[in-house]
mmCIF file with all atom_site columns, C-alpha atoms in Angstrom:
data_model
loop_
_atom_site.group_PDB
_atom_site.id
_atom_site.type_symbol
_atom_site.label_atom_id
_atom_site.label_alt_id
_atom_site.label_comp_id
_atom_site.label_asym_id
_atom_site.label_entity_id
_atom_site.label_seq_id
_atom_site.pdbx_PDB_ins_code
_atom_site.Cartn_x
_atom_site.Cartn_y
_atom_site.Cartn_z
_atom_site.occupancy
_atom_site.B_iso_or_equiv
_atom_site.pdbx_formal_charge
_atom_site.auth_seq_id
_atom_site.auth_comp_id
_atom_site.auth_asym_id
_atom_site.auth_atom_id
_atom_site.pdbx_PDB_model_num
ATOM 1   C CA . MET A 1 1   ? 14.247 -13.224 -4.053 1.00 0.00 ? 438 MET A CA 1
ATOM 2   C CA . GLU A 1 2   ? 11.958 -13.547 -6.600 1.00 0.00 ? 439 GLU A CA 1
ATOM 3   C CA . LEU A 1 3   ? 8.227  -13.212 -6.314 1.00 0.00 ? 440 LEU A CA 1
ATOM 4   C CA . SER A 1 4   ? 7.277  -16.426 -7.024 1.00 0.00 ? 441 SER A CA 1
ATOM 5   C CA . LYS A 1 5   ? 9.917  -18.285 -4.487 1.00 0.00 ? 442 LYS A CA 1
ATOM 6   C CA . ILE A 1 6   ? 8.548  -15.622 -1.985 1.00 0.00 ? 443 ILE A CA 1
ATOM 7   C CA . ILE A 1 7   ? 4.934  -17.269 -2.518 1.00 0.00 ? 444 ILE A CA 1
ATOM 8   C CA . ALA A 1 8   ? 6.023  -20.688 -2.653 1.00 0.00 ? 445 ALA A CA 1
ATOM 9   C CA . VAL A 1 9   ? 7.729  -20.200 0.960  1.00 0.00 ? 446 VAL A CA 1
ATOM 10  C CA . SER A 1 10  ? 4.224  -18.613 2.078  1.00 0.00 ? 447 SER A CA 1
ATOM 11  C CA . LEU A 1 11  ? 2.730  -21.858 0.386  1.00 0.00 ? 448 LEU A CA 1
ATOM 12  C CA . CYS A 1 12  ? 5.355  -24.023 2.562  1.00 0.00 ? 449 CYS A CA 1
ATOM 13  C CA . ALA A 1 13  ? 4.503  -22.051 5.836  1.00 0.00 ? 450 ALA A CA 1
ATOM 14  C CA . VAL A 1 14  ? 0.491  -22.627 5.382  1.00 0.00 ? 451 VAL A CA 1
ATOM 15  C CA . VAL A 1 15  ? 1.032  -26.620 5.187  1.00 0.00 ? 452 VAL A CA 1
ATOM 16  C CA . PHE A 1 16  ? 3.476  -26.529 7.988  1.00 0.00 ? 453 PHE A CA 1
ATOM 17  C CA . SER A 1 17  ? 1.143  -24.307 10.196 1.00 0.00 ? 454 SER A CA 1
ATOM 18  C CA . ALA A 1 18  ? -2.137 -26.357 8.986  1.00 0.00 ? 455 ALA A CA 1
ATOM 19  C CA . VAL A 1 19  ? 0.173  -29.750 10.300 1.00 0.00 ? 456 VAL A CA 1
ATOM 20  C CA . LEU A 1 20  ? 0.693  -28.363 13.610 1.00 0.00 ? 457 LEU A CA 1
ATOM 21  C CA . LYS A 1 21  ? -2.523 -26.760 14.240 1.00 0.00 ? 458 LYS A CA 1
ATOM 22  C CA . GLY A 1 22  ? -4.292 -29.824 14.983 1.00 0.00 ? 459 GLY A CA 1
ATOM 23  C CA . GLN A 1 23  ? -1.373 -31.446 17.255 1.00 0.00 ? 460 GLN A CA 1
ATOM 24  C CA . ARG A 1 24  ? 0.205  -28.140 18.779 1.00 0.00 ? 461 ARG A CA 1
ATOM 25  C CA . PRO A 1 25  ? -1.436 -24.849 17.320 1.00 0.00 ? 462 PRO A CA 1
ATOM 26  C CA . GLU A 1 26  ? 0.774  -22.807 19.440 1.00 0.00 ? 463 GLU A CA 1
ATOM 27  C CA . PHE A 1 27  ? 3.420  -23.866 17.118 1.00 0.00 ? 464 PHE A CA 1
ATOM 28  C CA . ALA A 1 28  ? 1.433  -23.300 14.093 1.00 0.00 ? 465 ALA A CA 1
ATOM 29  C CA . VAL A 1 29  ? 1.267  -19.640 15.230 1.00 0.00 ? 466 VAL A CA 1
ATOM 30  C CA . ILE A 1 30  ? 4.796  -19.551 15.803 1.00 0.00 ? 467 ILE A CA 1
ATOM 31  C CA . VAL A 1 31  ? 5.370  -21.123 12.119 1.00 0.00 ? 468 VAL A CA 1
ATOM 32  C CA . THR A 1 32  ? 3.231  -17.946 10.894 1.00 0.00 ? 469 THR A CA 1
ATOM 33  C CA . ILE A 1 33  ? 5.203  -15.678 12.693 1.00 0.00 ? 470 ILE A CA 1
ATOM 34  C CA . ALA A 1 34  ? 8.597  -16.965 11.270 1.00 0.00 ? 471 ALA A CA 1
ATOM 35  C CA . ALA A 1 35  ? 7.452  -17.242 7.917  1.00 0.00 ? 472 ALA A CA 1
ATOM 36  C CA . GLY A 1 36  ? 6.288  -13.595 8.048  1.00 0.00 ? 473 GLY A CA 1
ATOM 37  C CA . LEU A 1 37  ? 9.489  -12.405 9.563  1.00 0.00 ? 474 LEU A CA 1
ATOM 38  C CA . VAL A 1 38  ? 11.341 -14.185 6.228  1.00 0.00 ? 475 VAL A CA 1
ATOM 39  C CA . ILE A 1 39  ? 9.419  -12.679 4.153  1.00 0.00 ? 476 ILE A CA 1
ATOM 40  C CA . LEU A 1 40  ? 10.079 -9.667  5.336  1.00 0.00 ? 477 LEU A CA 1
ATOM 41  C CA . PHE A 1 41  ? 13.318 -9.377  5.311  1.00 0.00 ? 478 PHE A CA 1
ATOM 42  C CA . GLN A 1 42  ? 13.697 -10.819 1.804  1.00 0.00 ? 479 GLN A CA 1
ATOM 43  C CA . VAL A 1 43  ? 11.556 -7.370  0.779  1.00 0.00 ? 480 VAL A CA 1
ATOM 44  C CA . VAL A 1 44  ? 13.320 -5.195  2.967  1.00 0.00 ? 481 VAL A CA 1
ATOM 45  C CA . PRO A 1 45  ? 15.953 -4.187  0.577  1.00 0.00 ? 482 PRO A CA 1
ATOM 46  C CA . TYR A 1 46  ? 13.739 -3.628  -2.271 1.00 0.00 ? 483 TYR A CA 1
ATOM 47  C CA . ILE A 1 47  ? 11.648 -1.169  0.092  1.00 0.00 ? 484 ILE A CA 1
ATOM 48  C CA . SER A 1 48  ? 14.915 0.277   1.307  1.00 0.00 ? 485 SER A CA 1
ATOM 49  C CA . GLY A 1 49  ? 16.273 1.267   -2.511 1.00 0.00 ? 486 GLY A CA 1
ATOM 50  C CA . VAL A 1 50  ? 12.951 2.576   -3.740 1.00 0.00 ? 487 VAL A CA 1
ATOM 51  C CA . ALA A 1 51  ? 13.138 4.776   -0.427 1.00 0.00 ? 488 ALA A CA 1
ATOM 52  C CA . HIS A 1 52  ? 16.008 6.477   -0.982 1.00 0.00 ? 489 HIS A CA 1
ATOM 53  C CA . GLU A 1 53  ? 15.744 6.942   -4.922 1.00 0.00 ? 490 GLU A CA 1
ATOM 54  C CA . MET A 1 54  ? 12.323 8.853   -4.117 1.00 0.00 ? 491 MET A CA 1
ATOM 55  C CA . LEU A 1 55  ? 14.277 10.798  -1.216 1.00 0.00 ? 492 LEU A CA 1
ATOM 56  C CA . ALA A 1 56  ? 17.024 11.400  -3.797 1.00 0.00 ? 493 ALA A CA 1
ATOM 57  C CA . ALA A 1 57  ? 14.691 12.859  -6.029 1.00 0.00 ? 494 ALA A CA 1
ATOM 58  C CA . ALA A 1 58  ? 12.849 14.865  -3.495 1.00 0.00 ? 495 ALA A CA 1
ATOM 59  C CA . ASP A 1 59  ? 16.536 16.738  -2.580 1.00 0.00 ? 496 ASP A CA 1
ATOM 60  C CA . LYS A 1 60  ? 17.071 17.398  -5.887 1.00 0.00 ? 497 LYS A CA 1
ATOM 61  C CA . LEU A 1 61  ? 13.655 18.768  -6.332 1.00 0.00 ? 498 LEU A CA 1
ATOM 62  C CA . GLY A 1 62  ? 14.646 21.110  -3.603 1.00 0.00 ? 499 GLY A CA 1
ATOM 63  C CA . PHE A 1 63  ? 10.993 20.583  -2.359 1.00 0.00 ? 500 PHE A CA 1
ATOM 64  C CA . GLY A 1 64  ? 9.064  18.295  0.356  1.00 0.00 ? 501 GLY A CA 1
ATOM 65  C CA . TYR A 1 65  ? 11.967 16.289  1.426  1.00 0.00 ? 502 TYR A CA 1
ATOM 66  C CA . SER A 1 66  ? 10.923 16.359  5.084  1.00 0.00 ? 503 SER A CA 1
ATOM 67  C CA . TYR A 1 67  ? 7.308  15.541  4.330  1.00 0.00 ? 504 TYR A CA 1
ATOM 68  C CA . LEU A 1 68  ? 8.232  12.501  2.602  1.00 0.00 ? 505 LEU A CA 1
ATOM 69  C CA . LYS A 1 69  ? 10.717 11.216  5.145  1.00 0.00 ? 506 LYS A CA 1
ATOM 70  C CA . VAL A 1 70  ? 7.280  11.462  7.541  1.00 0.00 ? 507 VAL A CA 1
ATOM 71  C CA . LEU A 1 71  ? 5.910  9.432   4.966  1.00 0.00 ? 508 LEU A CA 1
ATOM 72  C CA . PHE A 1 72  ? 8.145  6.989   4.853  1.00 0.00 ? 509 PHE A CA 1
ATOM 73  C CA . LYS A 1 73  ? 7.738  6.505   8.947  1.00 0.00 ? 510 LYS A CA 1
ATOM 74  C CA . ILE A 1 74  ? 4.172  6.672   8.633  1.00 0.00 ? 511 ILE A CA 1
ATOM 75  C CA . THR A 1 75  ? 4.637  3.631   6.003  1.00 0.00 ? 512 THR A CA 1
ATOM 76  C CA . GLY A 1 76  ? 6.806  1.991   8.303  1.00 0.00 ? 513 GLY A CA 1
ATOM 77  C CA . ILE A 1 77  ? 4.445  1.916   11.253 1.00 0.00 ? 514 ILE A CA 1
ATOM 78  C CA . ALA A 1 78  ? 1.548  0.981   9.391  1.00 0.00 ? 515 ALA A CA 1
ATOM 79  C CA . TYR A 1 79  ? 3.182  -2.051  8.102  1.00 0.00 ? 516 TYR A CA 1
ATOM 80  C CA . ILE A 1 80  ? 4.130  -3.743  11.563 1.00 0.00 ? 517 ILE A CA 1
ATOM 81  C CA . THR A 1 81  ? 0.944  -2.720  12.831 1.00 0.00 ? 518 THR A CA 1
ATOM 82  C CA . GLU A 1 82  ? -0.918 -4.506  9.756  1.00 0.00 ? 519 GLU A CA 1
ATOM 83  C CA . TYR A 1 83  ? 1.810  -7.837  10.672 1.00 0.00 ? 520 TYR A CA 1
ATOM 84  C CA . GLY A 1 84  ? 1.313  -7.854  14.443 1.00 0.00 ? 521 GLY A CA 1
ATOM 85  C CA . ALA A 1 85  ? -2.237 -7.190  14.016 1.00 0.00 ? 522 ALA A CA 1
ATOM 86  C CA . GLY A 1 86  ? -2.769 -9.546  11.451 1.00 0.00 ? 523 GLY A CA 1
ATOM 87  C CA . ILE A 1 87  ? -0.842 -12.617 13.181 1.00 0.00 ? 524 ILE A CA 1
ATOM 88  C CA . CYS A 1 88  ? -3.034 -11.839 16.435 1.00 0.00 ? 525 CYS A CA 1
ATOM 89  C CA . ARG A 1 89  ? -6.017 -12.214 14.226 1.00 0.00 ? 526 ARG A CA 1
ATOM 90  C CA . ASP A 1 90  ? -5.006 -15.525 12.494 1.00 0.00 ? 527 ASP A CA 1
ATOM 91  C CA . ALA A 1 91  ? -4.628 -16.864 16.389 1.00 0.00 ? 528 ALA A CA 1
ATOM 92  C CA . GLY A 1 92  ? -7.818 -15.958 17.138 1.00 0.00 ? 529 GLY A CA 1
ATOM 93  C CA . GLU A 1 93  ? -7.575 -13.414 19.343 1.00 0.00 ? 530 GLU A CA 1
ATOM 94  C CA . ASN A 1 94  ? -9.738 -10.435 17.632 1.00 0.00 ? 531 ASN A CA 1
ATOM 95  C CA . ALA A 1 95  ? -9.458 -8.201  20.773 1.00 0.00 ? 532 ALA A CA 1
ATOM 96  C CA . LEU A 1 96  ? -5.758 -8.047  20.952 1.00 0.00 ? 533 LEU A CA 1
ATOM 97  C CA . ALA A 1 97  ? -5.393 -6.956  16.872 1.00 0.00 ? 534 ALA A CA 1
ATOM 98  C CA . THR A 1 98  ? -7.758 -4.285  17.128 1.00 0.00 ? 535 THR A CA 1
ATOM 99  C CA . LYS A 1 99  ? -5.791 -3.199  20.422 1.00 0.00 ? 536 LYS A CA 1
ATOM 100 C CA . VAL A 1 100 ? -2.525 -3.301  18.464 1.00 0.00 ? 537 VAL A CA 1
ATOM 101 C CA . GLU A 1 101 ? -4.341 -1.765  15.277 1.00 0.00 ? 538 GLU A CA 1
ATOM 102 C CA . MET A 1 102 ? -5.489 1.387   17.903 1.00 0.00 ? 539 MET A CA 1
ATOM 103 C CA . ALA A 1 103 ? -1.932 1.856   19.371 1.00 0.00 ? 540 ALA A CA 1
ATOM 104 C CA . GLY A 1 104 ? -0.608 2.068   15.695 1.00 0.00 ? 541 GLY A CA 1
ATOM 105 C CA . LYS A 1 105 ? -3.198 4.585   14.795 1.00 0.00 ? 542 LYS A CA 1
ATOM 106 C CA . VAL A 1 106 ? -2.273 6.676   17.928 1.00 0.00 ? 543 VAL A CA 1
ATOM 107 C CA . VAL A 1 107 ? 1.352  6.458   17.104 1.00 0.00 ? 544 VAL A CA 1
ATOM 108 C CA . ILE A 1 108 ? 0.769  7.610   13.283 1.00 0.00 ? 545 ILE A CA 1
ATOM 109 C CA . ALA A 1 109 ? -1.253 10.609  14.668 1.00 0.00 ? 546 ALA A CA 1
ATOM 110 C CA . SER A 1 110 ? 1.438  12.063  16.658 1.00 0.00 ? 547 SER A CA 1
ATOM 111 C CA . ALA A 1 111 ? 3.706  11.159  13.801 1.00 0.00 ? 548 ALA A CA 1
ATOM 112 C CA . VAL A 1 112 ? 1.470  13.747  11.427 1.00 0.00 ? 549 VAL A CA 1
ATOM 113 C CA . LEU A 1 113 ? 1.027  15.890  14.635 1.00 0.00 ? 550 LEU A CA 1
ATOM 114 C CA . PRO A 1 114 ? 3.324  18.605  13.224 1.00 0.00 ? 551 PRO A CA 1
ATOM 115 C CA . ILE A 1 115 ? 2.491  18.457  9.389  1.00 0.00 ? 552 ILE A CA 1
ATOM 116 C CA . ALA A 1 116 ? -1.245 19.135  10.594 1.00 0.00 ? 553 ALA A CA 1
ATOM 117 C CA . THR A 1 117 ? 0.267  21.983  12.618 1.00 0.00 ? 554 THR A CA 1
ATOM 118 C CA . LYS A 1 118 ? 1.821  23.787  9.926  1.00 0.00 ? 555 LYS A CA 1
ATOM 119 C CA . LEU A 1 119 ? -0.556 23.200  7.384  1.00 0.00 ? 556 LEU A CA 1
ATOM 120 C CA . PHE A 1 120 ? -3.572 24.854  9.839  1.00 0.00 ? 557 PHE A CA 1
ATOM 121 C CA . GLU A 1 121 ? -0.737 27.522  10.182 1.00 0.00 ? 558 GLU A CA 1
ATOM 122 C CA . THR A 1 122 ? -0.328 27.883  6.426  1.00 0.00 ? 559 THR A CA 1
ATOM 123 C CA . VAL A 1 123 ? -4.560 28.059  5.910  1.00 0.00 ? 560 VAL A CA 1
ATOM 124 C CA . THR A 1 124 ? -5.353 30.276  8.470  1.00 0.00 ? 561 THR A CA 1
ATOM 125 C CA . GLY A 1 125 ? -2.406 32.522  7.143  1.00 0.00 ? 562 GLY A CA 1
ATOM 126 C CA . MET A 1 126 ? -3.884 32.264  3.683  1.00 0.00 ? 563 MET A CA 1
ATOM 127 C CA . VAL A 1 127 ? -7.286 33.832  5.113  1.00 0.00 ? 564 VAL A CA 1
ATOM 128 C CA . PRO A 1 128 ? -7.496 37.490  5.000  1.00 0.00 ? 565 PRO A CA 1
ATOM 129 C CA . MET B 2 1   ? 17.421 -14.831 7.091  1.00 0.00 ? 126 MET B CA 1
ATOM 130 C CA . ASN B 2 2   ? 16.786 -17.507 4.523  1.00 0.00 ? 127 ASN B CA 1
ATOM 131 C CA . VAL B 2 3   ? 13.993 -19.945 4.566  1.00 0.00 ? 128 VAL B CA 1
ATOM 132 C CA . ASP B 2 4   ? 16.060 -22.635 6.731  1.00 0.00 ? 129 ASP B CA 1
ATOM 133 C CA . PHE B 2 5   ? 14.236 -20.797 9.339  1.00 0.00 ? 130 PHE B CA 1
ATOM 134 C CA . ILE B 2 6   ? 10.648 -21.822 9.174  1.00 0.00 ? 131 ILE B CA 1
ATOM 135 C CA . PHE B 2 7   ? 12.080 -25.393 8.507  1.00 0.00 ? 132 PHE B CA 1
ATOM 136 C CA . LYS B 2 8   ? 13.969 -25.314 11.652 1.00 0.00 ? 133 LYS B CA 1
ATOM 137 C CA . ILE B 2 9   ? 10.608 -24.171 13.523 1.00 0.00 ? 134 ILE B CA 1
ATOM 138 C CA . ALA B 2 10  ? 8.412  -26.252 11.774 1.00 0.00 ? 135 ALA B CA 1
ATOM 139 C CA . GLY B 2 11  ? 10.594 -29.415 12.479 1.00 0.00 ? 136 GLY B CA 1
ATOM 140 C CA . ILE B 2 12  ? 11.047 -28.458 16.161 1.00 0.00 ? 137 ILE B CA 1
ATOM 141 C CA . GLY B 2 13  ? 7.230  -28.210 16.219 1.00 0.00 ? 138 GLY B CA 1
ATOM 142 C CA . ILE B 2 14  ? 6.795  -31.664 14.686 1.00 0.00 ? 139 ILE B CA 1
ATOM 143 C CA . VAL B 2 15  ? 9.281  -33.530 16.691 1.00 0.00 ? 140 VAL B CA 1
ATOM 144 C CA . VAL B 2 16  ? 7.682  -31.718 19.909 1.00 0.00 ? 141 VAL B CA 1
ATOM 145 C CA . SER B 2 17  ? 4.702  -33.288 18.588 1.00 0.00 ? 142 SER B CA 1
ATOM 146 C CA . VAL B 2 18  ? 5.693  -36.528 18.387 1.00 0.00 ? 143 VAL B CA 1
ATOM 147 C CA . LEU B 2 19  ? 7.451  -36.909 21.507 1.00 0.00 ? 144 LEU B CA 1
ATOM 148 C CA . ASN B 2 20  ? 4.380  -35.269 23.228 1.00 0.00 ? 145 ASN B CA 1
ATOM 149 C CA . GLN B 2 21  ? 2.445  -38.320 21.333 1.00 0.00 ? 146 GLN B CA 1
ATOM 150 C CA . LEU B 2 22  ? 4.667  -40.655 22.507 1.00 0.00 ? 147 LEU B CA 1
ATOM 151 C CA . LEU B 2 23  ? 5.241  -39.677 26.030 1.00 0.00 ? 148 LEU B CA 1
ATOM 152 C CA . THR B 2 24  ? 1.277  -39.092 26.675 1.00 0.00 ? 149 THR B CA 1
ATOM 153 C CA . ARG B 2 25  ? 0.367  -42.525 24.784 1.00 0.00 ? 150 ARG B CA 1
ATOM 154 C CA . SER B 2 26  ? 2.972  -44.354 27.254 1.00 0.00 ? 151 SER B CA 1
ATOM 155 C CA . GLY B 2 27  ? 1.207  -42.727 30.530 1.00 0.00 ? 152 GLY B CA 1
ATOM 156 C CA . ARG B 2 28  ? 4.176  -40.159 31.253 1.00 0.00 ? 153 ARG B CA 1
ATOM 157 C CA . GLU B 2 29  ? 1.785  -36.868 31.116 1.00 0.00 ? 154 GLU B CA 1
ATOM 158 C CA . GLU B 2 30  ? 3.813  -34.395 33.528 1.00 0.00 ? 155 GLU B CA 1
ATOM 159 C CA . GLN B 2 31  ? 7.036  -35.345 31.017 1.00 0.00 ? 156 GLN B CA 1
ATOM 160 C CA . ALA B 2 32  ? 5.297  -34.797 28.085 1.00 0.00 ? 157 ALA B CA 1
ATOM 161 C CA . MET B 2 33  ? 3.960  -31.178 28.789 1.00 0.00 ? 158 MET B CA 1
ATOM 162 C CA . LEU B 2 34  ? 7.543  -30.519 29.940 1.00 0.00 ? 159 LEU B CA 1
ATOM 163 C CA . THR B 2 35  ? 8.432  -31.319 26.324 1.00 0.00 ? 160 THR B CA 1
ATOM 164 C CA . THR B 2 36  ? 6.105  -29.143 25.437 1.00 0.00 ? 161 THR B CA 1
ATOM 165 C CA . LEU B 2 37  ? 7.243  -26.087 26.961 1.00 0.00 ? 162 LEU B CA 1
ATOM 166 C CA . ALA B 2 38  ? 10.525 -26.418 26.168 1.00 0.00 ? 163 ALA B CA 1
ATOM 167 C CA . GLY B 2 39  ? 10.183 -26.826 23.035 1.00 0.00 ? 164 GLY B CA 1
ATOM 168 C CA . LEU B 2 40  ? 8.069  -24.197 22.934 1.00 0.00 ? 165 LEU B CA 1
ATOM 169 C CA . ILE B 2 41  ? 10.406 -21.589 24.976 1.00 0.00 ? 166 ILE B CA 1
ATOM 170 C CA . VAL B 2 42  ? 13.231 -22.749 22.732 1.00 0.00 ? 167 VAL B CA 1
ATOM 171 C CA . VAL B 2 43  ? 11.295 -21.712 19.632 1.00 0.00 ? 168 VAL B CA 1
ATOM 172 C CA . LEU B 2 44  ? 10.329 -18.737 21.322 1.00 0.00 ? 169 LEU B CA 1
ATOM 173 C CA . MET B 2 45  ? 13.480 -17.462 21.556 1.00 0.00 ? 170 MET B CA 1
ATOM 174 C CA . MET B 2 46  ? 14.859 -17.899 18.083 1.00 0.00 ? 171 MET B CA 1
ATOM 175 C CA . ILE B 2 47  ? 11.686 -16.148 16.963 1.00 0.00 ? 172 ILE B CA 1
ATOM 176 C CA . VAL B 2 48  ? 12.021 -13.162 19.721 1.00 0.00 ? 173 VAL B CA 1
ATOM 177 C CA . ARG B 2 49  ? 15.800 -12.533 18.245 1.00 0.00 ? 174 ARG B CA 1
ATOM 178 C CA . GLU B 2 50  ? 14.403 -12.329 15.015 1.00 0.00 ? 175 GLU B CA 1
ATOM 179 C CA . ILE B 2 51  ? 11.644 -9.925  15.708 1.00 0.00 ? 176 ILE B CA 1
ATOM 180 C CA . SER B 2 52  ? 13.903 -7.589  17.157 1.00 0.00 ? 177 SER B CA 1
ATOM 181 C CA . ASN B 2 53  ? 15.996 -7.683  13.941 1.00 0.00 ? 178 ASN B CA 1
ATOM 182 C CA . LEU B 2 54  ? 12.990 -7.119  12.473 1.00 0.00 ? 179 LEU B CA 1
ATOM 183 C CA . PHE B 2 55  ? 12.441 -3.911  14.138 1.00 0.00 ? 180 PHE B CA 1
ATOM 184 C CA . GLN B 2 56  ? 15.745 -2.754  13.863 1.00 0.00 ? 181 GLN B CA 1
ATOM 185 C CA . THR B 2 57  ? 15.942 -3.068  10.191 1.00 0.00 ? 182 THR B CA 1
ATOM 186 C CA . ILE B 2 58  ? 12.194 -1.773  9.612  1.00 0.00 ? 183 ILE B CA 1
ATOM 187 C CA . LYS B 2 59  ? 13.122 1.304   11.859 1.00 0.00 ? 184 LYS B CA 1
ATOM 188 C CA . SER B 2 60  ? 16.683 1.719   9.935  1.00 0.00 ? 185 SER B CA 1
ATOM 189 C CA . VAL B 2 61  ? 15.093 1.812   6.661  1.00 0.00 ? 186 VAL B CA 1
ATOM 190 C CA . PHE B 2 62  ? 11.693 3.780   7.343  1.00 0.00 ? 187 PHE B CA 1
ATOM 191 C CA . ASN B 2 63  ? 13.213 6.075   9.531  1.00 0.00 ? 188 ASN B CA 1
ATOM 192 C CA . LEU B 2 64  ? 16.122 6.917   7.148  1.00 0.00 ? 189 LEU B CA 1
#
């Protein structure tokens, strides 16, 4: 799906959400969630293609394959965290959004831990 | 996963809103609230299915 279609879909969803917000605000939130889902689903094949290409290139280069994998994992975590927190914030639940973001940060930190450990070991190994 | 999903949900929301107004104006408040709740549950089930679908897809793409 091209970018202009995605933008058009999101504008439609904004209008629907505005219509429903006056009468049934809960449905407005759900329309926002649905629009986000539809757009993400359209975009995921492209992301998958790019990710596979980059991983193949790293494989051919013989360097950094595992690091690239962790990088993609972290990007995915950041993406869905932002999605969830954004919807919470749009619905007026700022505190909930902050909790979601904190959870995302903790998960990212735990995913990056092995690489950080390896980095520290390398650095301390270099110091005579 | 096409655009119809959004239209379905927005359509259900508008229908529920209209029914709610109708029932409230004709004095049946409890039925109005029950209609709203029923619409909400239906829509939530549709959304939850798609959310789980999304998270599975993202997990498969980014963990590779």
